[in-house]
mmCIF file of C-alpha atoms in Angstrom:
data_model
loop_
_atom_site.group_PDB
_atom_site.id
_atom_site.type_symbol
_atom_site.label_atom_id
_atom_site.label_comp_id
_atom_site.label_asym_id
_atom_site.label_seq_id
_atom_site.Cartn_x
_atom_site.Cartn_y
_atom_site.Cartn_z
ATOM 1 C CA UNK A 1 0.000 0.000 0.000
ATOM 2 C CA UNK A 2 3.178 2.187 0.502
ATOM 3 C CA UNK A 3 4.642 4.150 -2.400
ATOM 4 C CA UNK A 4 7.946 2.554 -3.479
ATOM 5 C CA UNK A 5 11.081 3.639 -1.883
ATOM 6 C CA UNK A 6 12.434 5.711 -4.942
ATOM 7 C CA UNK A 7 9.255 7.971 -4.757
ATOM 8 C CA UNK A 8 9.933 8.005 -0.719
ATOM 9 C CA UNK A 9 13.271 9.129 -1.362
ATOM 10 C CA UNK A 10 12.153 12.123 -3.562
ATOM 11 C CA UNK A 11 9.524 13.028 -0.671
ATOM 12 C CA UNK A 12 12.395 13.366 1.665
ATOM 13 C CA UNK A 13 14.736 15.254 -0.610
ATOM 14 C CA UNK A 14 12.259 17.531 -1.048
ATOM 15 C CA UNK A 15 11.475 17.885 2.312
ATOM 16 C CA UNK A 16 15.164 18.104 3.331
ATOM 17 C CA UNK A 17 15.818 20.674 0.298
ATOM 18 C CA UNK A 18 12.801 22.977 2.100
ATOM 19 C CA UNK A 19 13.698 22.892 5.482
ATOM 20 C CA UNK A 20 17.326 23.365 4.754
ATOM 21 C CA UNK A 21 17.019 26.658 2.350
ATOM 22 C CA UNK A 22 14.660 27.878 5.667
ATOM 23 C CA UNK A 23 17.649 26.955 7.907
ATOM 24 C CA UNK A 24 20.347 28.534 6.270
ATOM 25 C CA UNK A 25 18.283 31.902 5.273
ATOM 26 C CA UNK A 26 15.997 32.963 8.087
ATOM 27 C CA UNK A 27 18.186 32.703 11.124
ATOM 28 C CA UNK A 28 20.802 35.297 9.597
ATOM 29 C CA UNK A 29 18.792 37.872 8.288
ATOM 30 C CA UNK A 30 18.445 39.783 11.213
ATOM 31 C CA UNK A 31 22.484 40.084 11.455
ATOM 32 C CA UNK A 32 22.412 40.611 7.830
ATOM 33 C CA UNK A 33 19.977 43.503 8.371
ATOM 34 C CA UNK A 34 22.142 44.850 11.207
ATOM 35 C CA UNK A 35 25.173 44.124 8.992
ATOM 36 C CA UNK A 36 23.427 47.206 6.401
ATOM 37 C CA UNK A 37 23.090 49.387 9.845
ATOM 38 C CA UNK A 38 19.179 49.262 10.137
ATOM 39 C CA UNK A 39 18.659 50.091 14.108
ATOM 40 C CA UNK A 40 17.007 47.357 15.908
ATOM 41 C CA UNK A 41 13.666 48.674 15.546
ATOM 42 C CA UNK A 42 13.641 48.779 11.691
ATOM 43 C CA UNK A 43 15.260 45.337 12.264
ATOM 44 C CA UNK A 44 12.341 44.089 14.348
ATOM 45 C CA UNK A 45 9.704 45.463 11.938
ATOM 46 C CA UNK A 46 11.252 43.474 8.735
ATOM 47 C CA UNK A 47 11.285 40.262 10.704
ATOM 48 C CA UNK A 48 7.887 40.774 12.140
ATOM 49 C CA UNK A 49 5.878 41.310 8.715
ATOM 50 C CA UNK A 50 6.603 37.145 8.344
ATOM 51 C CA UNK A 51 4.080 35.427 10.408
ATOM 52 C CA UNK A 52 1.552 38.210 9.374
ATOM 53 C CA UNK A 53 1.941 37.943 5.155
ATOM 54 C CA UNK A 54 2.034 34.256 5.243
ATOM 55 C CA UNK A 55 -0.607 33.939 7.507
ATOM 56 C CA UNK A 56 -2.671 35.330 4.505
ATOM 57 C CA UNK A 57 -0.418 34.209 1.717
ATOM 58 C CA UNK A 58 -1.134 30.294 2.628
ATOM 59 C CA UNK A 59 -4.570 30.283 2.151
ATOM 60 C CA UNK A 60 -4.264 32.877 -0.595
ATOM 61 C CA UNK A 61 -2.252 30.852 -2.979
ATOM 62 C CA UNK A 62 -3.566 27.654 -1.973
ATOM 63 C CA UNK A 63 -7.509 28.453 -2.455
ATOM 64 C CA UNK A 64 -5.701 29.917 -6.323
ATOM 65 C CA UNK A 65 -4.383 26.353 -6.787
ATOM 66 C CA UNK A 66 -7.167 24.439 -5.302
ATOM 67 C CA UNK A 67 -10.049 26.327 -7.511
ATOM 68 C CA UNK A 68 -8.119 26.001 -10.589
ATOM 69 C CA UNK A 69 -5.924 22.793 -9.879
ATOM 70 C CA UNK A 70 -2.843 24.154 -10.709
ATOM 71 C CA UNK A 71 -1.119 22.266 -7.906
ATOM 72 C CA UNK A 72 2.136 21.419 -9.646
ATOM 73 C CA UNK A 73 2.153 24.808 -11.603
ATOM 74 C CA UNK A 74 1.580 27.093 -8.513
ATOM 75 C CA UNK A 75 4.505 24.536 -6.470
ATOM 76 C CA UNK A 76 6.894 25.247 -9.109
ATOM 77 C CA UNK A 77 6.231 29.225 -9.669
ATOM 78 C CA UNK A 78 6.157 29.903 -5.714
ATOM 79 C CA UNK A 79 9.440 27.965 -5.506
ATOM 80 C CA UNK A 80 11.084 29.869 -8.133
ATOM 81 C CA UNK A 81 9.677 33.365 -7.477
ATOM 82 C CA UNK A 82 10.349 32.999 -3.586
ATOM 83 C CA UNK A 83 13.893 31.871 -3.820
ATOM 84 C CA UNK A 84 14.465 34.661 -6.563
ATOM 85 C CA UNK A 85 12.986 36.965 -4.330
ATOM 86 C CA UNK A 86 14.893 35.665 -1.364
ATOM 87 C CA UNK A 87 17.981 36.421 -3.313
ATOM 88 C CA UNK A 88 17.189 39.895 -4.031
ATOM 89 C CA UNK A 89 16.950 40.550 0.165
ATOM 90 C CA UNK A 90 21.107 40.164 -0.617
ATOM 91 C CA UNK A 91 21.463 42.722 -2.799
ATOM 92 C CA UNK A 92 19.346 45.656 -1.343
ATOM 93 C CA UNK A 93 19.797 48.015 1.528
ATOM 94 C CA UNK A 94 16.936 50.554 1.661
ATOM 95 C CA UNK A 95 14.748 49.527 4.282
ATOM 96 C CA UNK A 96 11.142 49.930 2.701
ATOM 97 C CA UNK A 97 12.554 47.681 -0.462
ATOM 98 C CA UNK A 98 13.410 45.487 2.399
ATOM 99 C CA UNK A 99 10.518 45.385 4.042
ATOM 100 C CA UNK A 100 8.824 44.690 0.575
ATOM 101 C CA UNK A 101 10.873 42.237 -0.716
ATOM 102 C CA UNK A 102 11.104 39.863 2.807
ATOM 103 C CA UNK A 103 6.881 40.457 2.603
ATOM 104 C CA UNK A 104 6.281 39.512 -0.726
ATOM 105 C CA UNK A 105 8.888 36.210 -0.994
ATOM 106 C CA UNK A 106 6.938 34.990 2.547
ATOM 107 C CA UNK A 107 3.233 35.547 0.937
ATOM 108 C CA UNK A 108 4.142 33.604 -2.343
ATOM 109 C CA UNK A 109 6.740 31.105 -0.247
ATOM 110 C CA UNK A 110 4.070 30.501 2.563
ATOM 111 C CA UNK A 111 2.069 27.569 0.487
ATOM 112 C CA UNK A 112 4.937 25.456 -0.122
ATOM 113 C CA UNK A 113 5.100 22.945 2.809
ATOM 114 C CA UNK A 114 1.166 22.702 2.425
ATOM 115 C CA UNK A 115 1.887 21.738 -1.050
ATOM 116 C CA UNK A 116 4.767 19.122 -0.408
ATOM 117 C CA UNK A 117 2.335 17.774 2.756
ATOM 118 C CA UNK A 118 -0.190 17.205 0.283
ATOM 119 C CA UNK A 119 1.505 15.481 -2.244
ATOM 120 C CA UNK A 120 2.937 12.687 0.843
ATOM 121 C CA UNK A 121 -0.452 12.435 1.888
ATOM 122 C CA UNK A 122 -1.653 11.649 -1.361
ATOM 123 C CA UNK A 123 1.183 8.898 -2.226
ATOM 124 C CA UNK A 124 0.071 7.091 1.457
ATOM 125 C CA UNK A 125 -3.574 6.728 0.635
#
């Protein structure tokens, strides 16, 4: 009744590949922030937009997928426009592009474990 083990092996790689871009981005962008001299209140306003945009981002862009099942096509475009987005935190030091930038690659990046959780849960019925 399992999936076979090569499919369980792509399941984990993905899963590994999504909690270890988190892990090496989000713990260092607050000293990256400090490293551009924001204070520690323009800091703590960057960081805090997170929870808040994909709080609304999740069901956003998973209700978009769901109505039009687009699964796969939504997956792929919020991977690739979050991590390009992600990228573009690097190379940008005026705070409100900042705050923009960190805001909009959390709304379109906040689907993606629901996505990869869905597909697992559909390979163990």
């Amino acid at each position: 009744a399992y999936p076979p083990p090569h499919e369980l092996r792509l399941l984990k790689i993905s899963y590994f590949a999504l909690f270890a871009t988190l892990a090496c981005f989000l713990p260092f962008l607050p000293l990256y922030f400090e490293s551009l001299n924001l204070g520690e209140e323009q800091i703590g306003i960057v960081i805090s937009i997170r929870p808040y945009v994909s709080f609304i981002g999740a069901p956003v862009l998973s209700g978009f997928a769901d109505a039009h099942g687009t699964h796969r096509a939504v997956f792929f475009c919020c991977t690739m426009i979050s991590g390009f987005l992600r990228v573009a935190v690097g190379f940008t030091s005026h705070t409100g592009l900042l705050v923009c930038l960190v805001a909009l690659s959390e709304f379109i990046a906040a689907p993606l474990t629901s996505f990869v959780d869905e597909v697992v849960l559909s390979m163990l019925r």
